[in-house]
CSV table of C-alpha atoms and ligand atoms in Angstrom, one decimal:
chain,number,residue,atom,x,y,z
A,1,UNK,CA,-10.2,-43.3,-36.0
A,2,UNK,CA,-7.8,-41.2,-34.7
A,3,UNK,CA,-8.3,-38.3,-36.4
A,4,UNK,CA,-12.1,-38.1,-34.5
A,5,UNK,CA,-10.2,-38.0,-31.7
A,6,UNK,CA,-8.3,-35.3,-32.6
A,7,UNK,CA,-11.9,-33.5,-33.7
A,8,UNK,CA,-13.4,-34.0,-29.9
A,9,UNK,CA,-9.9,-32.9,-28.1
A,10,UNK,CA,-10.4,-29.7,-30.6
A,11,UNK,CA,-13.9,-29.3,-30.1
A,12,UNK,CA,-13.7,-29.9,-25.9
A,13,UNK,CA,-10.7,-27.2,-25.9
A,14,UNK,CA,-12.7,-24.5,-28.3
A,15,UNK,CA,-15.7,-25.2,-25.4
A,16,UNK,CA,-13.6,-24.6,-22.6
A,17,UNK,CA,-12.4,-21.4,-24.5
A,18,UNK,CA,-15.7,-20.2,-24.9
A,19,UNK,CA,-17.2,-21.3,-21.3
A,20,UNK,CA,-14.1,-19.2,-20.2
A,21,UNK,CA,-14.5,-16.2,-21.5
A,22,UNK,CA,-18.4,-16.4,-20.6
A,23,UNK,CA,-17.1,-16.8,-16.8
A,24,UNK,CA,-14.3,-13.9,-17.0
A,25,UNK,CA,-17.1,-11.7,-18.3
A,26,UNK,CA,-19.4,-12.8,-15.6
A,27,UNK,CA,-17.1,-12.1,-13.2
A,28,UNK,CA,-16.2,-8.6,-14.2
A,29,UNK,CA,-20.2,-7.6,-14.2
A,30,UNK,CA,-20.1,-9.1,-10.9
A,31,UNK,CA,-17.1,-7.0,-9.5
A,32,UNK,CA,-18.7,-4.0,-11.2
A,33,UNK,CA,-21.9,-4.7,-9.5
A,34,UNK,CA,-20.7,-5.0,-5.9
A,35,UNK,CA,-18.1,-1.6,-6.6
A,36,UNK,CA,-20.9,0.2,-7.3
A,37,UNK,CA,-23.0,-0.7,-4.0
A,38,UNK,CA,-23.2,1.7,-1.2
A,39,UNK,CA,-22.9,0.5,1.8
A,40,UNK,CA,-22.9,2.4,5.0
A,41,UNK,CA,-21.1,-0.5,7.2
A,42,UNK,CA,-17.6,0.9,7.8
A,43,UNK,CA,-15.6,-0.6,10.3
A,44,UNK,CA,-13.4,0.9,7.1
A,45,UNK,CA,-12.4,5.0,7.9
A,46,UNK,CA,-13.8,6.3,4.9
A,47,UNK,CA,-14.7,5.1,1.3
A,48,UNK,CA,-11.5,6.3,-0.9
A,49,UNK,CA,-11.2,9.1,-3.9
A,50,UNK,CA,-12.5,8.1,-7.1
A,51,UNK,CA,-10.5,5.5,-8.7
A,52,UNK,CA,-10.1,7.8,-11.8
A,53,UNK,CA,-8.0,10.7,-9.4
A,54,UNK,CA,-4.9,8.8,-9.2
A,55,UNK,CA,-2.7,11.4,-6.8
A,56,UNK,CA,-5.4,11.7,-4.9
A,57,UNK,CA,-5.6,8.4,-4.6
A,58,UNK,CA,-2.1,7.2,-3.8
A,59,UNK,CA,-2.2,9.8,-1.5
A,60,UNK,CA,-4.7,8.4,0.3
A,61,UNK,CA,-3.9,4.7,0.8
A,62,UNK,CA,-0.5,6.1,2.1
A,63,UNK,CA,-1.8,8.3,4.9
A,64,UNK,CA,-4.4,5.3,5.2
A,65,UNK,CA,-1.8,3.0,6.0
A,66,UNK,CA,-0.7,1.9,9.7
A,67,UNK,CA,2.5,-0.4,8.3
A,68,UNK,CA,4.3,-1.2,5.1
A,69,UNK,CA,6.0,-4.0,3.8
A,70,UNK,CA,9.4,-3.0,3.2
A,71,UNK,CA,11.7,-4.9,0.7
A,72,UNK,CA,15.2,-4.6,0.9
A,73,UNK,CA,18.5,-6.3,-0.6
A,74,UNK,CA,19.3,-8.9,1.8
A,75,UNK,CA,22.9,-9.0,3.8
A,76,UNK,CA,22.0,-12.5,5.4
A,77,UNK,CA,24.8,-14.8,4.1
A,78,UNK,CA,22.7,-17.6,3.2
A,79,UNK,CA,20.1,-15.5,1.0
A,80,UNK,CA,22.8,-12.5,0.5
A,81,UNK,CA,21.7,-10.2,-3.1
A,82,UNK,CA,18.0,-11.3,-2.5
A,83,UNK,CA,15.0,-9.2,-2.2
A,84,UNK,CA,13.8,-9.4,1.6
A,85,UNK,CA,10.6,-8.1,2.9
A,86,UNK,CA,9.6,-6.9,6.4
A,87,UNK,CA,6.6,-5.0,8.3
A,88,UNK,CA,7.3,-1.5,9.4
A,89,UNK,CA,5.1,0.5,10.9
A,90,UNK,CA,4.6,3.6,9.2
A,91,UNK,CA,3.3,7.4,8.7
A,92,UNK,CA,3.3,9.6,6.0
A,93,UNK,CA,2.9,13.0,8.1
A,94,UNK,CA,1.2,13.8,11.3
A,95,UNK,CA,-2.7,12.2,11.1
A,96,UNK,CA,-4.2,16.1,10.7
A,97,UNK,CA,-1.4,16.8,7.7
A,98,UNK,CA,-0.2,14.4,5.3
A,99,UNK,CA,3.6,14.9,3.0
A,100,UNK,CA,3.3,11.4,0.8
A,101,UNK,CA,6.4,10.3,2.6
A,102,UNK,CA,6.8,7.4,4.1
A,103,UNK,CA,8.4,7.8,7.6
A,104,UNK,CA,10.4,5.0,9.5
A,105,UNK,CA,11.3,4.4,13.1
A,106,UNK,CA,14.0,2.0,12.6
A,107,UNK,CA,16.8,0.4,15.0
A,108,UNK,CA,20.3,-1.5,13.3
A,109,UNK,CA,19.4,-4.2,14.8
A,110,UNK,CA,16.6,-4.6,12.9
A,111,UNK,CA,17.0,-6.7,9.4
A,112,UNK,CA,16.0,-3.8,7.2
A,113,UNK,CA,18.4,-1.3,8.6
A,114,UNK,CA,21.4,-3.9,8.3
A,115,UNK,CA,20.0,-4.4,4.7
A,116,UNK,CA,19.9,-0.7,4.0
A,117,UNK,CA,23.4,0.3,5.3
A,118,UNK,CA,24.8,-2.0,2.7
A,119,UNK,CA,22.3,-0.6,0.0
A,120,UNK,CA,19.8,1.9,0.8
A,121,UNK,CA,17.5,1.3,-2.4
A,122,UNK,CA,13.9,-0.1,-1.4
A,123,UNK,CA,10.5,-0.8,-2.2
A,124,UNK,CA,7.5,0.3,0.3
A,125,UNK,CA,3.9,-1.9,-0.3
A,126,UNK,CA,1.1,0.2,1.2
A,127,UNK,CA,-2.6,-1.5,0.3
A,128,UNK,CA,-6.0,-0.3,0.9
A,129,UNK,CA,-6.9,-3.4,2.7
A,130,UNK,CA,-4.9,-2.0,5.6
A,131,UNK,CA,-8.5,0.2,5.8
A,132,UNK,CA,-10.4,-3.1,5.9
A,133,UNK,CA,-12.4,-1.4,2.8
A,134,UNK,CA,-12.0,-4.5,0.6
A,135,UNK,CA,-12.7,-6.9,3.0
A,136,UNK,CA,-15.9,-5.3,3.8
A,137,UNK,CA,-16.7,-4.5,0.1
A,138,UNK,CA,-16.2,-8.7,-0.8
A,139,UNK,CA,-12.8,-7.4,-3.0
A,140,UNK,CA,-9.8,-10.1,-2.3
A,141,UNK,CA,-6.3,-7.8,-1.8
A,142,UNK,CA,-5.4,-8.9,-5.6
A,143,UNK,CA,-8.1,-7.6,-7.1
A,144,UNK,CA,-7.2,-4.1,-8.9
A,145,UNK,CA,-9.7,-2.5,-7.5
A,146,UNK,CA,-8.1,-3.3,-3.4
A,147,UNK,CA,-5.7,-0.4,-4.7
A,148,UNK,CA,-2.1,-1.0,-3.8
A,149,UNK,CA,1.1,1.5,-4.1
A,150,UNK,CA,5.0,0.9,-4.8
A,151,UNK,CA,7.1,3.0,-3.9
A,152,UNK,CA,10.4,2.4,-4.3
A,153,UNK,CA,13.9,4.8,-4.0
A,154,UNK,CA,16.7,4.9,-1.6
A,155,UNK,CA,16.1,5.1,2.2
A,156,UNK,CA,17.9,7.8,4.2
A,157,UNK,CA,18.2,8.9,7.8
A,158,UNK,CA,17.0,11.9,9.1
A,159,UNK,CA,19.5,14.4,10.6
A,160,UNK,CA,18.0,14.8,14.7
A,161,UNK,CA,17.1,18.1,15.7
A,162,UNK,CA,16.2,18.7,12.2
A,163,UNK,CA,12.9,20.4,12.2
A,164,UNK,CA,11.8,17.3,9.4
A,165,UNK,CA,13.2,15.1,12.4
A,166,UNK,CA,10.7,16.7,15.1
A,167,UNK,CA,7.9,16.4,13.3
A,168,UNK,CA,8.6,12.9,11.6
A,169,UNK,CA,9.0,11.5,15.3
A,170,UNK,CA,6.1,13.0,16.7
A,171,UNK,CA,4.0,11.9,13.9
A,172,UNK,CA,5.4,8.5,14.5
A,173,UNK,CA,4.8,8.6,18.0
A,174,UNK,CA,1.2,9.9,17.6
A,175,UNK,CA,0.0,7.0,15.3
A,176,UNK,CA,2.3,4.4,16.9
A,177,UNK,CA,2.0,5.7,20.7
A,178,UNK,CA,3.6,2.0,21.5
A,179,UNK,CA,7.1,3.4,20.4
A,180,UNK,CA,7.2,5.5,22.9
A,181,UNK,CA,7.7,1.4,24.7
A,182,UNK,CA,10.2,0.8,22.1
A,183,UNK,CA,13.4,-0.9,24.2
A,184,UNK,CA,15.5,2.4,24.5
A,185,UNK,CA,19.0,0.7,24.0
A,186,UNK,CA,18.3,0.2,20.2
A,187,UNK,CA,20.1,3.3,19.4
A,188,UNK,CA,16.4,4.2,17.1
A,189,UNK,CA,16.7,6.7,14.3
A,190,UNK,CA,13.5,8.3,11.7
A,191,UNK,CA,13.9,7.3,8.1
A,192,UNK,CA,12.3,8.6,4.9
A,193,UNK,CA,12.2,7.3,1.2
A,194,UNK,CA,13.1,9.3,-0.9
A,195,UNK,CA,10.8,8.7,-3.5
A,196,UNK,CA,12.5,7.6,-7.3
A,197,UNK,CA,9.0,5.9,-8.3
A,198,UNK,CA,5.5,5.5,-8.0
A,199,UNK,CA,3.4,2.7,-9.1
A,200,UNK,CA,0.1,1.8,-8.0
A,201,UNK,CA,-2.6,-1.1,-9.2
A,202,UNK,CA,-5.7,1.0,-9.3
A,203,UNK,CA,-8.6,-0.7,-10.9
A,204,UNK,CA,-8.5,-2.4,-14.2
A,205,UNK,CA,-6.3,-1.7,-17.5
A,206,UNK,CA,-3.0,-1.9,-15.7
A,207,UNK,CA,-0.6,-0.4,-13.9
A,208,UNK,CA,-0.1,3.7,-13.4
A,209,UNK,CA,2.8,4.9,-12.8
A,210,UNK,CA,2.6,8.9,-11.2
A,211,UNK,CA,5.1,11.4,-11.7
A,212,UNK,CA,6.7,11.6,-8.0
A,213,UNK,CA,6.7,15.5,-8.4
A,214,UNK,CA,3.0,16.0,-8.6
A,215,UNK,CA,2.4,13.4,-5.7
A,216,UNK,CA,4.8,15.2,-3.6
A,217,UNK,CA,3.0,18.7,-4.4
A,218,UNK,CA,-0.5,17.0,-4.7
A,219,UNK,CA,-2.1,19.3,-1.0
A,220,UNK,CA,-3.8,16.1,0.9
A,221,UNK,CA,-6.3,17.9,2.7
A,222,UNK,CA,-8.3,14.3,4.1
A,223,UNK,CA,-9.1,14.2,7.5
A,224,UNK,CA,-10.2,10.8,8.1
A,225,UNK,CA,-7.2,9.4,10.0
A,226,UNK,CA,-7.9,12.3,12.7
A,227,UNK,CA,-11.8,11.6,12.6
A,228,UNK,CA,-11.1,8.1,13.1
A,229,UNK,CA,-8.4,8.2,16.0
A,230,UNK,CA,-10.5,11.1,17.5
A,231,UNK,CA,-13.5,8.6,17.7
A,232,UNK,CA,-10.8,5.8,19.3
A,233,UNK,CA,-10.1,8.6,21.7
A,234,UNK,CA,-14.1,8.8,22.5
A,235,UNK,CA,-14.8,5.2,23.0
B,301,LIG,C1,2.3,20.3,7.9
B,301,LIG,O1,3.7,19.9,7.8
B,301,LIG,C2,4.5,20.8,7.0
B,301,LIG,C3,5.9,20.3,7.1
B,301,LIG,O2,5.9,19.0,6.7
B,301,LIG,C4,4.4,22.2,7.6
B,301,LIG,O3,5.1,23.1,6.8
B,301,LIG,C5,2.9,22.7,7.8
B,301,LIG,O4,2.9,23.9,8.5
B,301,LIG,C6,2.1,21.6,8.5
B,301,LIG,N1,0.7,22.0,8.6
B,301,LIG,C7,0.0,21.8,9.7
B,301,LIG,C8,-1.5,22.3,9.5
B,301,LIG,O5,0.4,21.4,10.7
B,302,LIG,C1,-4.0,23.1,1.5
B,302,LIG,O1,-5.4,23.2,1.5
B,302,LIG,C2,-5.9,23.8,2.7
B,302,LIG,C3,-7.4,23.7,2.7
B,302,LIG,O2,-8.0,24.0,1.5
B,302,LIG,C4,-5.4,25.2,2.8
B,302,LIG,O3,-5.9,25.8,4.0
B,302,LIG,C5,-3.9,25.2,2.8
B,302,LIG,O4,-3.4,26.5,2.8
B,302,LIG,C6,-3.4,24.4,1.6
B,302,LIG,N1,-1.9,24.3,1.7
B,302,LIG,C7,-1.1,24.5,0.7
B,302,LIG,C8,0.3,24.3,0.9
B,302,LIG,O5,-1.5,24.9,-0.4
């Protein structure tokens, strides 16, 4: 008696094994199927690189990007050695010319700047939601294909009056023109990663990891940031 038991319980689990790899493989045609459709609805700026041009790529969703989530090793006494996340508006370079750094305007009163004076090593989260593209093409901000970038390395201050300093501020005030609003007692300063790694989700088979060197020389020539704040500008 009991071993028919044991014959159903095998039989029901080898179904559900089967009936689940029918509906992972259904799935996957049906992501294929809807990454493949055109659409010309874009509230989005512009359809990304090919998912197979990985600099290009990473260099995109970064210049892309309006904020970051930027983890840090928390100071806070009660959660002190933990990872810590906050929003920080970002650029990567003016909206016409784009480095691949990721530029901060940051006050020590903020959490991550107490964080980082302690220890200076973070992680940046740009995805290519921020563009609204995966919303609009039905992709949840999970999927591989709603590309997302890591970047992590040590945070430093930029020297003022640096040229690097003129232009990371202007390019910070130019895509955030509310900082120029920003309480002026918060003694603000521009920060950069320095970038120690790269790695990006970027459709199936895994993560990539992309040697910083290349990204940094990689010449981002994209417009659509400009296009799409010089339509703003027209509206
Ligand atoms: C872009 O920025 C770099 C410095 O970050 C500068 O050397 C270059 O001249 C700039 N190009 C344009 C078109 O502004
Ligand atoms: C980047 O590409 C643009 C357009 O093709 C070109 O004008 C510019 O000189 C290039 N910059 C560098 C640093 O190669």
């Amino acid at each position: 008696m009991k071993w028919v038991y044991v014959l159903v319980a095998c039989l029901c689990f080898f179904n559900s094994l089967v009936d689940c790899k029918w509906k992972h493989e259904r799935r996957e045609n049906h992501w294929r199927e809807n990454a493949n459709e055109v659409t010309t609805a874009s509230s989005y700026r512009q359809d990304p690189p090919d998912h197979t041009k990985l600099i290009p790529m990473a260099r995109y969703v970064l210049h892309n990007a309006d904020w970051a989530s930027l983890a840090t090793i928390s100071i806070l006494p009660a959660i002190e050695g933990f990872p810590f996340s906050n929003v920080k508006s970002i650029v990567d370079g003016s909206l016409a010319n784009s480095t691949g750094v990721p530029y901060f305007y940051m006050s020590p009163l903020d959490f991550s700047a107490r964080d980082l004076a302690k220890n200076s090593r973070a992680t940046v989260l740009v995805s290519l939601e921020e563009t609204r593209y995966c919303e609009n093409k039905k992709i949840d901000p999970e999927d591989p294909r709603c590309t997302r970038l890591m970047l992590s390395g040590k945070m430093k201050k930029i020297k003022e009056r640096t040229p690097e300093y003129v232009f990371a501020k202007a390019a910070l005030f130019e895509r955030h023109p509310a900082m120029a609003d920003f309480p002026p007692d918060h003694n603000w300063f521009v920060a950069k990663l320095k970038i120690a790694q790269i790695a990006m989700i970027d459709w199936f088979g895994g993560a990539k990891y992309i040697p910083v060197r290349d990204y940094l020389a990689y010449n981002y020539t994209g417009t659509e940031m400009l296009q799409f704040h010089n339509k703003g500008l027209q509206k």
